[in-house]
Coordinates of C-alpha atoms in Angstrom, one line a residue:
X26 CA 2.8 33.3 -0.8
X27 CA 2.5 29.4 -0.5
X28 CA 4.7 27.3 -2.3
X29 CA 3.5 26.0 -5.9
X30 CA 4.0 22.1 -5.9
X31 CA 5.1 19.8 -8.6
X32 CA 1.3 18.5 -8.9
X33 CA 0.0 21.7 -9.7
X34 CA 2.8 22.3 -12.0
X35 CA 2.3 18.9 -13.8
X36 CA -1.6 20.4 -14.2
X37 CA -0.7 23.1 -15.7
X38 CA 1.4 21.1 -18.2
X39 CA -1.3 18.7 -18.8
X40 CA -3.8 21.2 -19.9
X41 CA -1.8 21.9 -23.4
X42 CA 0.2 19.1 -23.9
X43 CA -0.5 15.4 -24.5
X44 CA 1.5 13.7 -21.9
X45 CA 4.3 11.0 -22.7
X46 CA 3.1 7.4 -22.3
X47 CA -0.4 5.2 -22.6
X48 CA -3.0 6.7 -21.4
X49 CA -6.0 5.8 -22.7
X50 CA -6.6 3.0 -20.0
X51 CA -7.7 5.4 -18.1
X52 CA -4.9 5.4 -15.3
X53 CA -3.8 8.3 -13.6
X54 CA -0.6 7.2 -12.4
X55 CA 0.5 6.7 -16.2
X56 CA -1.0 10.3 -17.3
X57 CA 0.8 11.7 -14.5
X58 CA 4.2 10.0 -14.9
X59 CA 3.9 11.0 -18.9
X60 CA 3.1 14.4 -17.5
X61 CA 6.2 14.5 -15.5
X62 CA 8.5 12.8 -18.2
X63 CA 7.4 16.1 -20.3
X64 CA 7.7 18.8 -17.6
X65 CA 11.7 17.5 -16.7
X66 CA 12.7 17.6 -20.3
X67 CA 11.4 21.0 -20.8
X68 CA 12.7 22.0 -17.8
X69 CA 16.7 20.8 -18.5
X70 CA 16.1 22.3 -21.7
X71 CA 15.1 25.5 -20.3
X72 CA 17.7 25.2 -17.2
X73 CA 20.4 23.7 -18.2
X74 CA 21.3 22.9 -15.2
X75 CA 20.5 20.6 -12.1
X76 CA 18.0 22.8 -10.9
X77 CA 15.0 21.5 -11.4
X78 CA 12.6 18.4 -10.9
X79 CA 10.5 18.8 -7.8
X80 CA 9.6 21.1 -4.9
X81 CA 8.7 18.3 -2.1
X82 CA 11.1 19.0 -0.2
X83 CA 11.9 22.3 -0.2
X84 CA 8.4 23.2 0.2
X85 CA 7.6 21.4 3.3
X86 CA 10.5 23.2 5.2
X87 CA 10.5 26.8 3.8
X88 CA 6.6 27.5 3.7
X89 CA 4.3 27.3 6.9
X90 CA 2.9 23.9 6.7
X91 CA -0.7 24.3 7.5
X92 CA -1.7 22.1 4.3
X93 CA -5.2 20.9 4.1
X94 CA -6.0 17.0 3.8
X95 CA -6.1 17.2 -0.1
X96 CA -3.1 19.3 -0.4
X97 CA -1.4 16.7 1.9
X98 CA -1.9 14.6 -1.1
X99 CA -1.3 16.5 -3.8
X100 CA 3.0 16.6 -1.6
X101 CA 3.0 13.0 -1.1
X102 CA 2.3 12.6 -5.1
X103 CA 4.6 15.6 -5.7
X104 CA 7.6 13.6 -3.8
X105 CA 6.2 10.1 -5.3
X106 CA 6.6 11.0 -8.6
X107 CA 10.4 12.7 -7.5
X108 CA 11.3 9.5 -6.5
X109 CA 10.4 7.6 -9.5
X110 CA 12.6 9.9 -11.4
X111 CA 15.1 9.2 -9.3
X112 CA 18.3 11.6 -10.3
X113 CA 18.0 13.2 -6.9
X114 CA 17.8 17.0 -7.1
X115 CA 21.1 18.9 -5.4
X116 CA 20.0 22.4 -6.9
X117 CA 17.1 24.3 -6.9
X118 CA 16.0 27.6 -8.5
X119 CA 13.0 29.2 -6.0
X120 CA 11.6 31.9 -8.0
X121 CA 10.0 33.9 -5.4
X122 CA 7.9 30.9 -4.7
X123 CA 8.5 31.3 -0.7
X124 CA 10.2 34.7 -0.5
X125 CA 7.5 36.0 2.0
X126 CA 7.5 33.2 4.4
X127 CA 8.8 33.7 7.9
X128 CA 11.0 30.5 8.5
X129 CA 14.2 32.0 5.5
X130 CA 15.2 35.5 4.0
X131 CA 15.1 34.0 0.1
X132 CA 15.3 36.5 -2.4
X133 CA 13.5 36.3 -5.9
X134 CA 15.6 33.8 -8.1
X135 CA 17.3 32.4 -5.0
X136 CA 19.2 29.2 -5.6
X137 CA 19.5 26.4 -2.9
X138 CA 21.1 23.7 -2.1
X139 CA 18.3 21.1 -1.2
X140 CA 21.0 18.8 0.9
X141 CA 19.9 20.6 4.4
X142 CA 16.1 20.5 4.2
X143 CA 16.8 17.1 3.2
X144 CA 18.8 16.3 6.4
X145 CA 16.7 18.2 8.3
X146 CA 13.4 16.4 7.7
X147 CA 15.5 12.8 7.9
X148 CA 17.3 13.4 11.5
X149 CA 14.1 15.2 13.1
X150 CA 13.4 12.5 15.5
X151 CA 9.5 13.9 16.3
X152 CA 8.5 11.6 13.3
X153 CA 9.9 8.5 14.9
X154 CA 6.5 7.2 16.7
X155 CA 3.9 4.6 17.1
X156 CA 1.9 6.4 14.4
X157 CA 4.7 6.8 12.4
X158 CA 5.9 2.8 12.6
X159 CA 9.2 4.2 13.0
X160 CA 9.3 4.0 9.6
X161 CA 8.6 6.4 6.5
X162 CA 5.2 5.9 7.4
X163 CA 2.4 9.1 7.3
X164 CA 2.2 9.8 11.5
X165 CA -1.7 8.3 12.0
X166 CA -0.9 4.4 12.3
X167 CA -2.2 3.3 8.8
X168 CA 0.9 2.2 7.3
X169 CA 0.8 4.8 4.1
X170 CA 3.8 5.3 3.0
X171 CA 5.1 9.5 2.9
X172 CA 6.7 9.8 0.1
X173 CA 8.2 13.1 1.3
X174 CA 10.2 11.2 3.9
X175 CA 11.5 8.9 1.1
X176 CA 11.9 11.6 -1.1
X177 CA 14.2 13.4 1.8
X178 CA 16.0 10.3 2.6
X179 CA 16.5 9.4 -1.5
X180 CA 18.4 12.8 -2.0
X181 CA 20.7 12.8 1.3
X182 CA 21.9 9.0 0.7
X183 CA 22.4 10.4 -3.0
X184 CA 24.7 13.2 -1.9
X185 CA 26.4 11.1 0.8
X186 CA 27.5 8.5 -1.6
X187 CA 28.6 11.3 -4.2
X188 CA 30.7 13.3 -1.4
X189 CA 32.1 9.9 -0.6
X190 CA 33.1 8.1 -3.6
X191 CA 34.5 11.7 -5.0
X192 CA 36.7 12.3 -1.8
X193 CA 38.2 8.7 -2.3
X194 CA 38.2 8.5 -5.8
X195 CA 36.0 5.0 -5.7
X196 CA 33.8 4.3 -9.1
X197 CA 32.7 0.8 -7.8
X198 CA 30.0 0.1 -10.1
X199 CA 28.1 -1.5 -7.0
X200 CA 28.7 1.3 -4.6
X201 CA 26.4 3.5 -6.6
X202 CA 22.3 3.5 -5.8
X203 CA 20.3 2.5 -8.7
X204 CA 19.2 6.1 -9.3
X205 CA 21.0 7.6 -11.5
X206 CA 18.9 7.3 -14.4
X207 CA 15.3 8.8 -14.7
X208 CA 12.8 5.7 -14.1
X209 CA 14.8 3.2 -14.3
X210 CA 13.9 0.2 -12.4
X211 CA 10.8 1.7 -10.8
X212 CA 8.1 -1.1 -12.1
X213 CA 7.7 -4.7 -10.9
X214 CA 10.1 -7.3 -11.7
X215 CA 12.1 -4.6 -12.8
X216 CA 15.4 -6.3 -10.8
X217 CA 17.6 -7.7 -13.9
X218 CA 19.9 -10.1 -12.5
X219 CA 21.2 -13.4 -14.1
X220 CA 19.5 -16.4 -12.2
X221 CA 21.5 -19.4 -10.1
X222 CA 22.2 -21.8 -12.0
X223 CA 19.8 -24.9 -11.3
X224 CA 21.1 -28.2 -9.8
X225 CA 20.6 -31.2 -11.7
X226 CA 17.4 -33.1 -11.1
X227 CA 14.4 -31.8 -9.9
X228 CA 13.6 -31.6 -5.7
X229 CA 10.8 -33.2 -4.7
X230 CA 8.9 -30.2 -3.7
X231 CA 9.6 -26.7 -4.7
X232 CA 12.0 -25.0 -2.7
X233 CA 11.7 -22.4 -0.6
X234 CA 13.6 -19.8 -2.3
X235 CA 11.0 -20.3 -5.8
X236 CA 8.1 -19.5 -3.5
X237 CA 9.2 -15.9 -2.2
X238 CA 7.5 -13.6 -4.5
X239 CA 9.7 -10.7 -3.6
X240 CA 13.7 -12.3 -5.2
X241 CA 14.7 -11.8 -1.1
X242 CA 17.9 -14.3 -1.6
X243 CA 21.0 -13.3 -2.2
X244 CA 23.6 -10.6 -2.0
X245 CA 22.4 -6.6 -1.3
X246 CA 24.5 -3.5 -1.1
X247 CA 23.5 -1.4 1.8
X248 CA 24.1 2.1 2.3
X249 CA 23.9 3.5 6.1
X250 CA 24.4 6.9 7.2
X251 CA 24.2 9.0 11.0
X252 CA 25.3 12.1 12.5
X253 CA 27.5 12.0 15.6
X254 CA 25.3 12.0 18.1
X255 CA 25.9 14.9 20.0
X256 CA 24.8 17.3 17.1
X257 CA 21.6 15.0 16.9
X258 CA 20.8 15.7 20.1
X259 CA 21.3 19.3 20.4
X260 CA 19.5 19.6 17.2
X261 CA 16.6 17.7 18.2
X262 CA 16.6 18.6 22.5
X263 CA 18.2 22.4 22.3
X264 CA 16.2 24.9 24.3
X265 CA 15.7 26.5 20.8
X266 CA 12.7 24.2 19.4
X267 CA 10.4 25.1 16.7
X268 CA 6.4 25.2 17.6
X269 CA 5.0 22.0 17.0
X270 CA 4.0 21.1 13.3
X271 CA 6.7 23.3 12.3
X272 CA 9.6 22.6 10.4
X273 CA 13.3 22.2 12.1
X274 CA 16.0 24.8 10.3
X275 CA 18.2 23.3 7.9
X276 CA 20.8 21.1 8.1
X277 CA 24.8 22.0 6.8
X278 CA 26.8 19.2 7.8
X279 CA 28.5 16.4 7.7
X280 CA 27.3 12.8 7.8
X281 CA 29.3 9.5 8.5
X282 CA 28.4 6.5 5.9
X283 CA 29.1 3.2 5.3
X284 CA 28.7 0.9 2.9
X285 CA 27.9 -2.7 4.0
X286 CA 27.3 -6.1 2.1
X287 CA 24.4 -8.1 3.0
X288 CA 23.0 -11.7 2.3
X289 CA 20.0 -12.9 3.0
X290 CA 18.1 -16.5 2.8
X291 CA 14.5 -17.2 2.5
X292 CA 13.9 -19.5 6.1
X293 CA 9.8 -18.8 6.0
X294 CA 7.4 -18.3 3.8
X295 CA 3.7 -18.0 5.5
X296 CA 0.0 -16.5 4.8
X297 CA -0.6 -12.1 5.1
X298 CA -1.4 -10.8 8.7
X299 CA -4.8 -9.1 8.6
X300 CA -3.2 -6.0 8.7
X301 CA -1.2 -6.4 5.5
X302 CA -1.4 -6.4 2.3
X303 CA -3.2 -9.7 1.7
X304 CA -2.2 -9.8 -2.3
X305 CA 1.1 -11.6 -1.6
X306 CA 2.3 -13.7 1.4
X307 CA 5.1 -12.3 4.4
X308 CA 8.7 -13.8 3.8
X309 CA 10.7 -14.1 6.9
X310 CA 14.7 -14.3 6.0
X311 CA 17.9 -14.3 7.9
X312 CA 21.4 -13.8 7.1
X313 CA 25.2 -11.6 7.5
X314 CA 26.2 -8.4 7.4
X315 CA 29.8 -7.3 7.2
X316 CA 31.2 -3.9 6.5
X317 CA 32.6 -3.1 2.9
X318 CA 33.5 0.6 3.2
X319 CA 35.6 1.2 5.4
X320 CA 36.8 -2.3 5.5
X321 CA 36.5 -2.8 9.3
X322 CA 34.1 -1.5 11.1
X323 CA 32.3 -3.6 14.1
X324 CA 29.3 -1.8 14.6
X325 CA 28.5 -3.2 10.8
X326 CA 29.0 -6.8 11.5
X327 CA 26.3 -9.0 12.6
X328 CA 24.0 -11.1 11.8
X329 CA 20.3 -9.9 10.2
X330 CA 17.0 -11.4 10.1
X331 CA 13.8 -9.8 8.8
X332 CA 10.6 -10.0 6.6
X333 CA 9.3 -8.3 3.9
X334 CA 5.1 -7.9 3.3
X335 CA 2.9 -6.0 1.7
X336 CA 1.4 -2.6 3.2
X337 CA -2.6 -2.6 3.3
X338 CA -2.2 -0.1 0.3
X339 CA 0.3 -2.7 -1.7
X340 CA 3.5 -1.0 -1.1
X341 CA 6.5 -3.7 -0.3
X342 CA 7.4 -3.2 3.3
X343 CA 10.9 -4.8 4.1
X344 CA 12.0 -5.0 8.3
X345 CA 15.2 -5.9 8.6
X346 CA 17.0 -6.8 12.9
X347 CA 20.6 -6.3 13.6
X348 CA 21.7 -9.2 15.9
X349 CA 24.8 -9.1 18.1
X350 CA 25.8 -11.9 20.0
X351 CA 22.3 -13.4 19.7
X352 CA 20.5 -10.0 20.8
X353 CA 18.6 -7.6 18.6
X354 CA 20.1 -4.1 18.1
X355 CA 19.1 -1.7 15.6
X356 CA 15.9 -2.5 13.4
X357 CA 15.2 -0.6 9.7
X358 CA 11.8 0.0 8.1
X359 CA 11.8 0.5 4.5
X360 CA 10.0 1.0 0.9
X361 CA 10.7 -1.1 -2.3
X362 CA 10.5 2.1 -4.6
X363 CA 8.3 0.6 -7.9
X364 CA 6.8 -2.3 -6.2
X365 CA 7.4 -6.2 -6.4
X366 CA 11.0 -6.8 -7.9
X367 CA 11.6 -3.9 -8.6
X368 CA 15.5 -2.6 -9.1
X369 CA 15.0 0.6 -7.6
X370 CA 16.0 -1.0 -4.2
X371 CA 14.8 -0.3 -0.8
X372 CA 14.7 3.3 1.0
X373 CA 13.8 3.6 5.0
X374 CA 15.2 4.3 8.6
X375 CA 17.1 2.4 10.6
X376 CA 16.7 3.5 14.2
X377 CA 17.3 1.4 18.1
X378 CA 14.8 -1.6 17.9
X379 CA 13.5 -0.7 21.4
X380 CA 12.4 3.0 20.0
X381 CA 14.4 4.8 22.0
X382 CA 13.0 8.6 21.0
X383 CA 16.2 10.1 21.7
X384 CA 17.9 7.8 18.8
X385 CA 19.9 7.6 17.3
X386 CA 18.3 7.1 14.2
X387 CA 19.3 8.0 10.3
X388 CA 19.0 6.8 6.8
X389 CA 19.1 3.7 4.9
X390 CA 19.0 1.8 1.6
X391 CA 19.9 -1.6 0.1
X392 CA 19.6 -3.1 -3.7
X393 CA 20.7 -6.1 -4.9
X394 CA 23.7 -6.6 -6.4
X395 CA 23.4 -10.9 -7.3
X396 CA 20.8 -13.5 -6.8
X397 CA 23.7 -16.0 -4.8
X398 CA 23.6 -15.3 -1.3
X399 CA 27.7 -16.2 -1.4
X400 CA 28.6 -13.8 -4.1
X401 CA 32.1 -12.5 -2.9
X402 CA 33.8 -10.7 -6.0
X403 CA 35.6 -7.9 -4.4
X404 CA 36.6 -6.6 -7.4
X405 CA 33.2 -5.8 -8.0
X406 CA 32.0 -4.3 -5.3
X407 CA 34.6 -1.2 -4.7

């Protein structure tokens, strides 16, 4: 039995109920958001628990994945609208939706943790390629983003942090991913932050800063996480391999995270590339990054430069370059979830600039936490 997905789920739902929101424009996004706004309220009601809210996951590495084109689709908006919710999933109730596959012995009713798949789909290096951007990109060179992969990597760096912050007893307002309530900050100019205060008189021309469309300067919280890399190497290079297009086993372990300030400053602003987006312009930026959590930690200092652009399908690409002593280390690729300005933050990879396909490679994500690049309030951030 395959798994049911969220989509088909949402269908059903559709069919005798008017969904939450505006839809008589017409726009399917909206219907299916209102849809899903329904579908999670009847389903905590019914629950009453955290286990509920989306099968993208958990259905790509339990059931064999020989999915048609359209039912490819049907994932990536089942994970899409999982991580406009937000609130990752930790639970979840599988009522005999996979019981008869091959890859796991679950029972009727069986409750999972989701943490494992999760991990498993993030560290499984065969989706690090050239088709792939290295990013969480759909593996045929297009630059669509798969929402599965950010929907993974949204629900690991979600449990990270919470594993972290509960073992040290930290409730830094600013250590905690803009997630935590269902659709919050997942439209356009959706970032709420006080602007800089203006100096007096007006510059000749406009700066720099008040041309970048995407609110790129100032300070970000970033969020990285890796396995030691012996147990991603035997996971990923062990004589024990699964067939190709299959999924990898789960996942039970422990991660290493840290939690790193950023700043960047607009240097460049200049016209699309013909293969992006050509709505809005590329920004090019450069700046610091210094380790928060733990305190001191080399490996998190350097300096970063990077741009952010428009996909060809209008997503908000950001790249960001670890420099060490004037050499490029580790690069990230990443998603704005919601758009332009959009609070959400960003959600990607980081992996070795020189795509090493043995990694290491792992998790990332950055929001901002002040429009002034030199915003230093310590007491703030843990």
């Amino acid at each position: 039995m395959g798994c049911q997905s969220l989509h088909s789920r949402l269908q059903q739902k559709s069919d005798v109920e008017q969904p939450v929101g505006n839809t008589s424009s017409g726009d399917d996004s909206d219907t299916a958001v209102g849809s899903y706004q329904t579908l999670c309220k009847d389903e905590a009601i019914r629950e009453n628990e955290d286990i509920e809210r989306g099968y993208g996951v958990l259905r790509t590495a339990i059931c064999v994945p020989h999915a048609t084109r359209r039912q490819d689709q049907v994932h990536l908006l089942s994970a899409k609208l999982h991580c406009l919710w937000g609130v990752p999933i930790q639970l979840l109730r599988v009522p005999g939706l996979c019981s008869s596959s091959h890859h796991h012995d679950l029972g009727p009713d069986a409750v999972v943790k989701v943490h494992p798949f999760a991990r498993s789909r993030v560290y499984d290096l065969r989706q690090h390629s050239e088709g792939t951007l290295w990013g969480p990109f759909v593996d045929d060179g297009s630059g669509r983003v798969d929402w599965e992969k950010i929907e993974a990597i949204m629900i690991i760096l979600q449990y990270n942090v919470q594993m972290f912050t509960k073992k040290y007893v930290i409730h830094g307002s600013n250590l905690t991913p803009p997630w935590d309530r269902p659709f919050v900050g997942v439209t356009p100019y959706s970032l709420n932050l006080p602007p800089l205060k203006s100096s007096i008189g007006r510059p000749p021309s406009l700066p720099v800063d008040l041309q970048d469309p995407y609110n790129v300067s100032g300070t970000w919280m970033r969020v990285v996480c890796f396995l030691d890399y012996r147990e991603l190497f035997s996971f990923n290079f062990s004589e024990d391999q699964p067939a190709p297009g299959q999924p990898r086993p789960p996942l039970d372990t422990e991660e290493a995270i840290r939690f790193i300030v950023v700043r960047f400053q607009v240097t460049k602003i200049e016209k699309p590339g013909e293969d992006d987006g050509q709505a809005l312009p590329v920004v090019h930026f450069k700046g610091s990054s210094n380790s928060a959590l733990p305190p001191v930690d080399f490996n998190a200092n350097s300096k970063i430069r990077g741009t952010v652009r428009l996909t060809p399908e209008g997503e908000v690409r950001w790249t960001t370059f670890s420099v060490f002593h004037g050499e490029e280390r580790w690069r990230s690729e990443g998603i704005q979830i919601g758009g332009v300005q959009a609070g959400r933050g960003i959600l990607g990879y980081w992996f070795d600039k020189d795509f090493d396909e043995y990694g290491p490679a792992g998790p990332t994500c950055f929001w901002k936490i002040s429009s002034d690049p030199e915003y230093d309030n310590t007491n703030e951030l843990y």
